[in-house]
Tab-separated table of C-alpha atoms (C1' of nucleotides) in Angstrom:
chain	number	residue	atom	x	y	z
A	1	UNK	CA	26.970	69.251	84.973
A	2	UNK	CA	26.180	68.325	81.513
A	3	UNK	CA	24.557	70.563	79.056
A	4	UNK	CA	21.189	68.228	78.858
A	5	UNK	CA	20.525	69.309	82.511
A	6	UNK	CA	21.734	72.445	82.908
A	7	UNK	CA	19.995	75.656	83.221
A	8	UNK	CA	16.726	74.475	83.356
A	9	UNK	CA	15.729	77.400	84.664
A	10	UNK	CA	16.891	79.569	82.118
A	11	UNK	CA	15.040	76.981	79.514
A	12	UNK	CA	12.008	76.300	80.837
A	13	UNK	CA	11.166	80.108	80.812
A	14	UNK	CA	11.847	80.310	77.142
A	15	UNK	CA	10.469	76.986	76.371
A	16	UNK	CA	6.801	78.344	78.674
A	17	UNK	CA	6.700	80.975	76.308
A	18	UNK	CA	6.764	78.685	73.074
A	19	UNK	CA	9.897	78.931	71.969
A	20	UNK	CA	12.351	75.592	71.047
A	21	UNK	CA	14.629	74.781	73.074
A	22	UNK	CA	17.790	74.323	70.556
A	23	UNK	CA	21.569	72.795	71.152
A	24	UNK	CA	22.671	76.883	70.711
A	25	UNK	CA	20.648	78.009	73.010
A	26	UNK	CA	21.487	75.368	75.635
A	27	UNK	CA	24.873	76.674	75.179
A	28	UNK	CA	23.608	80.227	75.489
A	29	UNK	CA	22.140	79.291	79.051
A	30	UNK	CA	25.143	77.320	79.858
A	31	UNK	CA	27.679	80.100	79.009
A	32	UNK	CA	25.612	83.009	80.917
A	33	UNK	CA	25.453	80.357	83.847
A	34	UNK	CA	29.458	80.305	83.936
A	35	UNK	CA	29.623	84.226	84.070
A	36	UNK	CA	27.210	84.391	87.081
A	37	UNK	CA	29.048	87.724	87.907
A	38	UNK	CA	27.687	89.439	84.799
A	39	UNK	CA	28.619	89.528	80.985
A	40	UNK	CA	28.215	91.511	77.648
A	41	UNK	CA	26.807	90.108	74.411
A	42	UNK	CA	30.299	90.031	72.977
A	43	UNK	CA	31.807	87.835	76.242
A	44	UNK	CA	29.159	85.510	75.879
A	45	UNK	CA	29.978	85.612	71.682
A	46	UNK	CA	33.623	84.712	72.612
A	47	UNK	CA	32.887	82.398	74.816
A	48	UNK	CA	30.640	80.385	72.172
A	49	UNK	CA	32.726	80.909	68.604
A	50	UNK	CA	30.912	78.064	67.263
A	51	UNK	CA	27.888	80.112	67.776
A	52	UNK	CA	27.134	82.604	65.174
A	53	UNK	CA	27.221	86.499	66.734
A	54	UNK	CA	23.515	87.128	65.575
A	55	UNK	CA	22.411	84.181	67.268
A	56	UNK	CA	23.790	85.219	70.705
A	57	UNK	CA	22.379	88.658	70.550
A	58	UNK	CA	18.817	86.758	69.336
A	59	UNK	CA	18.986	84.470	72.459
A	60	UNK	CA	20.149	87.298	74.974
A	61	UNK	CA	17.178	89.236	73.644
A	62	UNK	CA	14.806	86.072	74.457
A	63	UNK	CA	15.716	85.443	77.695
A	64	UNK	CA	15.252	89.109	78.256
A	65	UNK	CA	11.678	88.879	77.528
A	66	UNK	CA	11.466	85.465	79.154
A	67	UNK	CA	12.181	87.910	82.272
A	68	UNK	CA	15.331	85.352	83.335
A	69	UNK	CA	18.378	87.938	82.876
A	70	UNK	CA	18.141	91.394	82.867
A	71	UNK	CA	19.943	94.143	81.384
A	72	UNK	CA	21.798	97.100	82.534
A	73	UNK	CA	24.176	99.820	81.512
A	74	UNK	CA	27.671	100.482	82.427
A	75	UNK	CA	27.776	104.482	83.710
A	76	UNK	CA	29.238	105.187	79.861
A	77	UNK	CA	25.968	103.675	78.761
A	78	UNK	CA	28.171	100.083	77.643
A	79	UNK	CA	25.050	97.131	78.284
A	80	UNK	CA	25.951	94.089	80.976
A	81	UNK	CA	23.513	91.225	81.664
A	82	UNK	CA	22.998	89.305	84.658
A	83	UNK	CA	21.230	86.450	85.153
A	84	UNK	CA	18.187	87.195	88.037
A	85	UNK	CA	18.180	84.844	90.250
A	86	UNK	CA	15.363	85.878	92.649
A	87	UNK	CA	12.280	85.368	90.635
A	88	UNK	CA	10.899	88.872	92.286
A	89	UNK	CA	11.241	92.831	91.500
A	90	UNK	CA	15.154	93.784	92.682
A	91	UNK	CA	18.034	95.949	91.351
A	92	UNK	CA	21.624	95.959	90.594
A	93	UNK	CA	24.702	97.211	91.561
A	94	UNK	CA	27.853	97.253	89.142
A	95	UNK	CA	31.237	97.461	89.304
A	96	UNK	CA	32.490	99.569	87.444
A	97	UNK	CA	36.208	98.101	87.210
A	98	UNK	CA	35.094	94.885	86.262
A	99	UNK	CA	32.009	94.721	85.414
A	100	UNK	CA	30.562	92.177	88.485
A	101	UNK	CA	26.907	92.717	88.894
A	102	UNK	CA	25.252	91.948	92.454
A	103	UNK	CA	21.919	91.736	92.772
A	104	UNK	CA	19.871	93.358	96.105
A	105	UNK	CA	16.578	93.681	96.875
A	106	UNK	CA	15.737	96.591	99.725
A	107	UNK	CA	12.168	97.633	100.611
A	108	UNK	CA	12.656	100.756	101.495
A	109	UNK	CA	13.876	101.340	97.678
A	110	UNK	CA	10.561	99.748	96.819
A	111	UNK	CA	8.406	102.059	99.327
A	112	UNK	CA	10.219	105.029	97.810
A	113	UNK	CA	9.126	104.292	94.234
A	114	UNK	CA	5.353	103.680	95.127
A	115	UNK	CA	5.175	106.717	97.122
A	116	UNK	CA	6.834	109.110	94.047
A	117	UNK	CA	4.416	107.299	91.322
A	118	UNK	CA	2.023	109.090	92.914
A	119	UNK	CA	3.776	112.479	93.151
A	120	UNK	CA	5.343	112.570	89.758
A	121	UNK	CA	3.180	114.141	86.718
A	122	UNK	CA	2.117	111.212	84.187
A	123	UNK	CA	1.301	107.246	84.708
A	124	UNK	CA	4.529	106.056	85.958
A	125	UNK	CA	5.658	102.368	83.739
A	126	UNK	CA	8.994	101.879	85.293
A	127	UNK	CA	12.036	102.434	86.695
A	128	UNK	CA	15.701	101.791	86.315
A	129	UNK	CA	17.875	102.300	89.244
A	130	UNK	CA	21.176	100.937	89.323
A	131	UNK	CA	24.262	101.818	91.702
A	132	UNK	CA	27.819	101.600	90.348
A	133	UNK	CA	29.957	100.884	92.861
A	134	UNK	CA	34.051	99.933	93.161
A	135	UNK	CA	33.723	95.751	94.063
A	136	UNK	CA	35.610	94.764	97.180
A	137	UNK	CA	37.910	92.856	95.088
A	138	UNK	CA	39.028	95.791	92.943
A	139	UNK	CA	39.499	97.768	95.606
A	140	UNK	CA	42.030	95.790	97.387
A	141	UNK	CA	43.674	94.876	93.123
A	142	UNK	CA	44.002	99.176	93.485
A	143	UNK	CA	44.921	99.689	97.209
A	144	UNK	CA	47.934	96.433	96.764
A	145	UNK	CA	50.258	99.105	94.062
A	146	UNK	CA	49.488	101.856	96.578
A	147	UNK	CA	51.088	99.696	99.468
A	148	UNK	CA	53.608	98.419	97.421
A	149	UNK	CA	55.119	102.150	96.620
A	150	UNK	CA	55.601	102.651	100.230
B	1	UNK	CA	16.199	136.725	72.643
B	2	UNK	CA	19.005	136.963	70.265
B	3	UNK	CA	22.125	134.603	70.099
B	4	UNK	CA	24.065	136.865	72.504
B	5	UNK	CA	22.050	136.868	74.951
B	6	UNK	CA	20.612	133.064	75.378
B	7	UNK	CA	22.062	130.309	77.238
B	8	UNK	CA	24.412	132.769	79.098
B	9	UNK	CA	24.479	129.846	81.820
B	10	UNK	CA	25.039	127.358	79.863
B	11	UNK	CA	28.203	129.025	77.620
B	12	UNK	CA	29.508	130.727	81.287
B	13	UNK	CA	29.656	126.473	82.004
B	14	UNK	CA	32.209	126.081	79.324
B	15	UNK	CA	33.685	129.402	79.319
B	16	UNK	CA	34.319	128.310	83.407
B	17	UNK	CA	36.046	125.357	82.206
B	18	UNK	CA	38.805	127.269	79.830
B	19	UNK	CA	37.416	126.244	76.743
B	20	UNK	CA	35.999	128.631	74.338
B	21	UNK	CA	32.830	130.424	73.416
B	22	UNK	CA	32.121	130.087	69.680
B	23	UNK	CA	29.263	130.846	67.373
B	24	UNK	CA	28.504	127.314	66.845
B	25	UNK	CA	28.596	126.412	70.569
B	26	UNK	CA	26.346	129.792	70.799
B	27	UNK	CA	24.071	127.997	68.138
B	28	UNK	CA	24.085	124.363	69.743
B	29	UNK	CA	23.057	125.863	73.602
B	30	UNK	CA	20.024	127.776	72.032
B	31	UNK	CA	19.178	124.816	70.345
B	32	UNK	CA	18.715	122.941	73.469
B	33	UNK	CA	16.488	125.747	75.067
B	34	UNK	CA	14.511	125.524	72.372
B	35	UNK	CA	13.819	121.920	73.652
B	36	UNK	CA	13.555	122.157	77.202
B	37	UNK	CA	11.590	118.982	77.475
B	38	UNK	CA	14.247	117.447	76.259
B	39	UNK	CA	16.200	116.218	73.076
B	40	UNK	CA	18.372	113.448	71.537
B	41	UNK	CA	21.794	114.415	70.018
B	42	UNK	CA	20.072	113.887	66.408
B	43	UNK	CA	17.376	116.249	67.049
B	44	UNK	CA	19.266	118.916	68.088
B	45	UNK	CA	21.400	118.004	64.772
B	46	UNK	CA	19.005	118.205	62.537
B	47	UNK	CA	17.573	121.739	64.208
B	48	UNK	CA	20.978	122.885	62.910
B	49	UNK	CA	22.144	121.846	59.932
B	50	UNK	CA	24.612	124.104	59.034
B	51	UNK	CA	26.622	122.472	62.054
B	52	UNK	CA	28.050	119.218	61.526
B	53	UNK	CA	27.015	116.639	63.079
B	54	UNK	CA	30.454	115.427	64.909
B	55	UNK	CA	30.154	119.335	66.367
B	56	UNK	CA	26.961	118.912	67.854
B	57	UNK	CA	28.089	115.713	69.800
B	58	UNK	CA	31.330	117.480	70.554
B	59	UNK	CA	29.387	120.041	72.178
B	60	UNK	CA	26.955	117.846	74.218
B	61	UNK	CA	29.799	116.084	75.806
B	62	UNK	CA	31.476	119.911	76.335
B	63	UNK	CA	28.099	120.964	78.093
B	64	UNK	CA	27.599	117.322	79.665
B	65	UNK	CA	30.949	117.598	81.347
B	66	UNK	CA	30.237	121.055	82.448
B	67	UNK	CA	27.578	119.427	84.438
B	68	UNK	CA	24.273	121.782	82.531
B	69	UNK	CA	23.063	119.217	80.610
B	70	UNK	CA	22.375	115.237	81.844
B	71	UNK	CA	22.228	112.000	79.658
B	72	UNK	CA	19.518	109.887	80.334
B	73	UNK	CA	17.983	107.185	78.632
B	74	UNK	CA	15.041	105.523	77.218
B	75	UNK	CA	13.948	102.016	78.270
B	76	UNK	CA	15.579	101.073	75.226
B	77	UNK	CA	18.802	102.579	75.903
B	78	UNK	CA	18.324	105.343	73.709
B	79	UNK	CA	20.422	108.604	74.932
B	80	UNK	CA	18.140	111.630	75.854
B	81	UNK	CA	19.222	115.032	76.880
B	82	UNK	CA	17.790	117.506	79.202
B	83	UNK	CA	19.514	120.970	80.406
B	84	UNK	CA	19.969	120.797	84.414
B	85	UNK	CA	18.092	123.487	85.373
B	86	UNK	CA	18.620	123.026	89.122
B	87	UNK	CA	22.279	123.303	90.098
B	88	UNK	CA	21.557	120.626	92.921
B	89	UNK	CA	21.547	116.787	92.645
B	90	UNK	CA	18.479	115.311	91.295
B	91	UNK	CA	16.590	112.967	88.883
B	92	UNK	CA	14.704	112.623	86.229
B	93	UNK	CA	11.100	111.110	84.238
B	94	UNK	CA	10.678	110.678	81.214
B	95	UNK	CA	7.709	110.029	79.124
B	96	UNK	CA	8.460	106.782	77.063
B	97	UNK	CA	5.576	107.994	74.180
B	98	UNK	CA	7.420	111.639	73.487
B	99	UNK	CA	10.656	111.794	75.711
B	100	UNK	CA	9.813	114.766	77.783
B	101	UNK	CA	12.537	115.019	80.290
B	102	UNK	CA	11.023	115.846	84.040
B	103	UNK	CA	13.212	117.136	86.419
B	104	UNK	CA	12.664	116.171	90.091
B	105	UNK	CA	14.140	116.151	93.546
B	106	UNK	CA	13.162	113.818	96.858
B	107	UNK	CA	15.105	113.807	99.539
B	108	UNK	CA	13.659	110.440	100.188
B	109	UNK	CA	15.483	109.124	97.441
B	110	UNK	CA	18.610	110.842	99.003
B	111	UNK	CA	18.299	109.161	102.533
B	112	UNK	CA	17.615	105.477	100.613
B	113	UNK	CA	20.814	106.055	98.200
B	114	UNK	CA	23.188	107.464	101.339
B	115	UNK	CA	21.949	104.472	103.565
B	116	UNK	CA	22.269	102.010	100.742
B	117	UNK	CA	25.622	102.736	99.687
B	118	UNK	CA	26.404	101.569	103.521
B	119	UNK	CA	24.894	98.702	102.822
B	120	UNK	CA	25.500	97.219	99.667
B	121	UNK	CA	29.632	96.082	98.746
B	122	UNK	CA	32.345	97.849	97.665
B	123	UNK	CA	32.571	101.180	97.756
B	124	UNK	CA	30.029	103.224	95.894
B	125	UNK	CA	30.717	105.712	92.725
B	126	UNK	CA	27.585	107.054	91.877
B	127	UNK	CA	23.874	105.642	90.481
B	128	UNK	CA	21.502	106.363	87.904
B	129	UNK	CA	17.971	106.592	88.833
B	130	UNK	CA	15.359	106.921	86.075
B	131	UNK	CA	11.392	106.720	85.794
B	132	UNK	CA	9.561	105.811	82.612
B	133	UNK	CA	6.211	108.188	82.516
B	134	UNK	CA	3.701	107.922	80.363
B	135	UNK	CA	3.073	112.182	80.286
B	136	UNK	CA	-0.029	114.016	81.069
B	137	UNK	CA	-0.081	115.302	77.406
B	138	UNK	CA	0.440	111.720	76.535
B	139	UNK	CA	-2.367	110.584	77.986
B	140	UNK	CA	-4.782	112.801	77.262
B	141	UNK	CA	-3.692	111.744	73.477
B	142	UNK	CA	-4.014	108.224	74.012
B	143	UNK	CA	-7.166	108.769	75.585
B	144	UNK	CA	-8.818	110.431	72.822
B	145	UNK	CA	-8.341	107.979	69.841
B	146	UNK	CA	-10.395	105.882	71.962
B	147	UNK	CA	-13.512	108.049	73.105
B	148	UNK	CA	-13.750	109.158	69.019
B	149	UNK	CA	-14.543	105.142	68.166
B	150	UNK	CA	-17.176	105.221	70.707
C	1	DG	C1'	6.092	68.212	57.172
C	2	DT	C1'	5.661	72.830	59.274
C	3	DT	C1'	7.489	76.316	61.243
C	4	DG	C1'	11.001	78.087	63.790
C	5	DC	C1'	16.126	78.599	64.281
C	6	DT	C1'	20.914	79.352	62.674
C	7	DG	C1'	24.975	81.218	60.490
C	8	DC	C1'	26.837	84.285	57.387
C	9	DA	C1'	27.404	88.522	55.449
C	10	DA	C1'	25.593	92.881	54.654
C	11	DA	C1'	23.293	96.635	56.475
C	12	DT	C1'	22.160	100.061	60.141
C	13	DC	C1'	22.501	103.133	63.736
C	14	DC	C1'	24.904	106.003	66.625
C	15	DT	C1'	29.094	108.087	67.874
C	16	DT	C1'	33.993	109.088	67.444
C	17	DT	C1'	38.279	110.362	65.054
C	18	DG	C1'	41.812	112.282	61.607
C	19	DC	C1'	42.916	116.164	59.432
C	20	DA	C1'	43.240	120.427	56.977
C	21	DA	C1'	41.044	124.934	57.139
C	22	DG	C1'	39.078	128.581	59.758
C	23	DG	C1'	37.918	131.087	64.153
C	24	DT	C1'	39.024	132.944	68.954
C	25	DT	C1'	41.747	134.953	72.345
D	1	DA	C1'	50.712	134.288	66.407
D	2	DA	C1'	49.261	130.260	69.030
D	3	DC	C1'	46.004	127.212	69.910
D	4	DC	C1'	41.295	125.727	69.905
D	5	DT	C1'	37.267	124.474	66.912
D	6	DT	C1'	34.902	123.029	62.917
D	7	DG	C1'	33.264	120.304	59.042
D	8	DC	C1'	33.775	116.538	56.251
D	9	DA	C1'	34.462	112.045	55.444
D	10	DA	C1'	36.048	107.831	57.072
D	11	DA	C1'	36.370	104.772	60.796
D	12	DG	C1'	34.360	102.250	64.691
D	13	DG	C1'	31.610	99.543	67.584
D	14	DA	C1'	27.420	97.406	68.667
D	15	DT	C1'	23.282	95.378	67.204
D	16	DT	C1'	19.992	93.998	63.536
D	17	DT	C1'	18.347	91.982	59.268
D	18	DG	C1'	17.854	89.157	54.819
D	19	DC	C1'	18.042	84.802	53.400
D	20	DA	C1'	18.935	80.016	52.286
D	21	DG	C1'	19.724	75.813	54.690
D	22	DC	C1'	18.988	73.034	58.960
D	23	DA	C1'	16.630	71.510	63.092
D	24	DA	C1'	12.820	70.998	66.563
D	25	DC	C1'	8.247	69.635	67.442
DNA sequence: GTTGCTGCAAATCCTTTGCAAGGTT
DNA sequence: AACCTTGCAAAGGATTTGCAGCAAC
């Protein structure tokens, strides 16, 4: 795929909300698109050397807003994006070897969070729920030197 | 209450742990009664500051570790405190306008996290579950402003 | 042509660390 | 006495900002 029709998704949002759609931030969209697993501001800086650090940091925070990646926090507080791919309300879970972010959607999760805005004190304005898990890949890159010993 | 007195379950946390009860540490848990609606490392800082400020955070992570005090965070990411006043599992609001910490427990929540972590890859470590309140006090304030142009 | 965007470097903010001096058991 | 803690200052890491030049619409 070339970089004139690539993440058109991830463009169009920023583009619907008047902002220009510029050669670095094609490459932004192209270099979150190639860590669909998840990424940090400084992978996606790495990735893109050409690309000035501020700038990456300015066009993560855009897409933000745009509502087309979302951000989340390692358990030691470290931030990961990941691009959302369902357009609707969801959640994430991280791993917390490598960093992959999986995205889930459960309505029970959804029925639980209407029902306590209504039993906690104050006008509820979100939520953050995130589960940090051990990916099924890391597990068996841990459980291989275990076998090995024996 | 004087010094000796206060926080006798939060210093019995450390003091459980082997490390040791000291006048600053005495200092740092009364501090954080003071704010039981909760407090950021640099409030509690500046509430003493005849304690340095690498002690105070030295000291949260002591009391965080004992497992009295949780980190949460803001909608920005910014780290708030709040003691645990429960010993059991639970979670917390918190009012994005002032950062009152609310403390609160649902077994619903419980069920959805135990059935989820069946359901979702890899094997799961833990979660963080957080939700953003605008507070009762904070309302009423809000609320106010407005009636007084009228 | 306007106005927004970019890169660079400097500035911030928050938190941690090294180390010598002092406190606790 | 032995070892843990403290304060200070410096180091760190991540993210933001000022600004002059460049690019998109």
């Amino acid at each position: 795929m070339t970089i004139d029709q690539a993440s058109s998704t991830l463009l169009d949002s920023i583009r619907d909300l008047g902002y220009r759609v510029t050669g670095t931030r094609r490459q932004v969209a192209l270099a979150m698109e190639r860590r669909s697993e998840g990424f940090s501001a400084e992978e996606i800086s790495s990735d893109l050397p050409q690309v000035g650090r501020a700038t990456v940091y300015r066009a993560l925070k855009l897409f933000q807003n745009a509502g087309v990646i979302c951000k989340l926090a390692l358990p030691n507080g470290a931030p990961r994006y990941a691009i959302a791919t369902g357009g609707r309300h969801h959640h994430h879970s991280v791993c917390v070897r490598c960093g992959t972010v999986t995205e889930f959607r459960d309505s029970t999760v959804e029925r639980v969070v209407r029902t306590l805005s209504t039993e906690i004190e104050g006008e509820m304005v979100g939520h953050r729920i995130e589960f940090f898990v051990t990916c099924p890949a890391c597990l068996s890159a841990v459980a291989l030197p275990k076998s090995q010993i024996n």
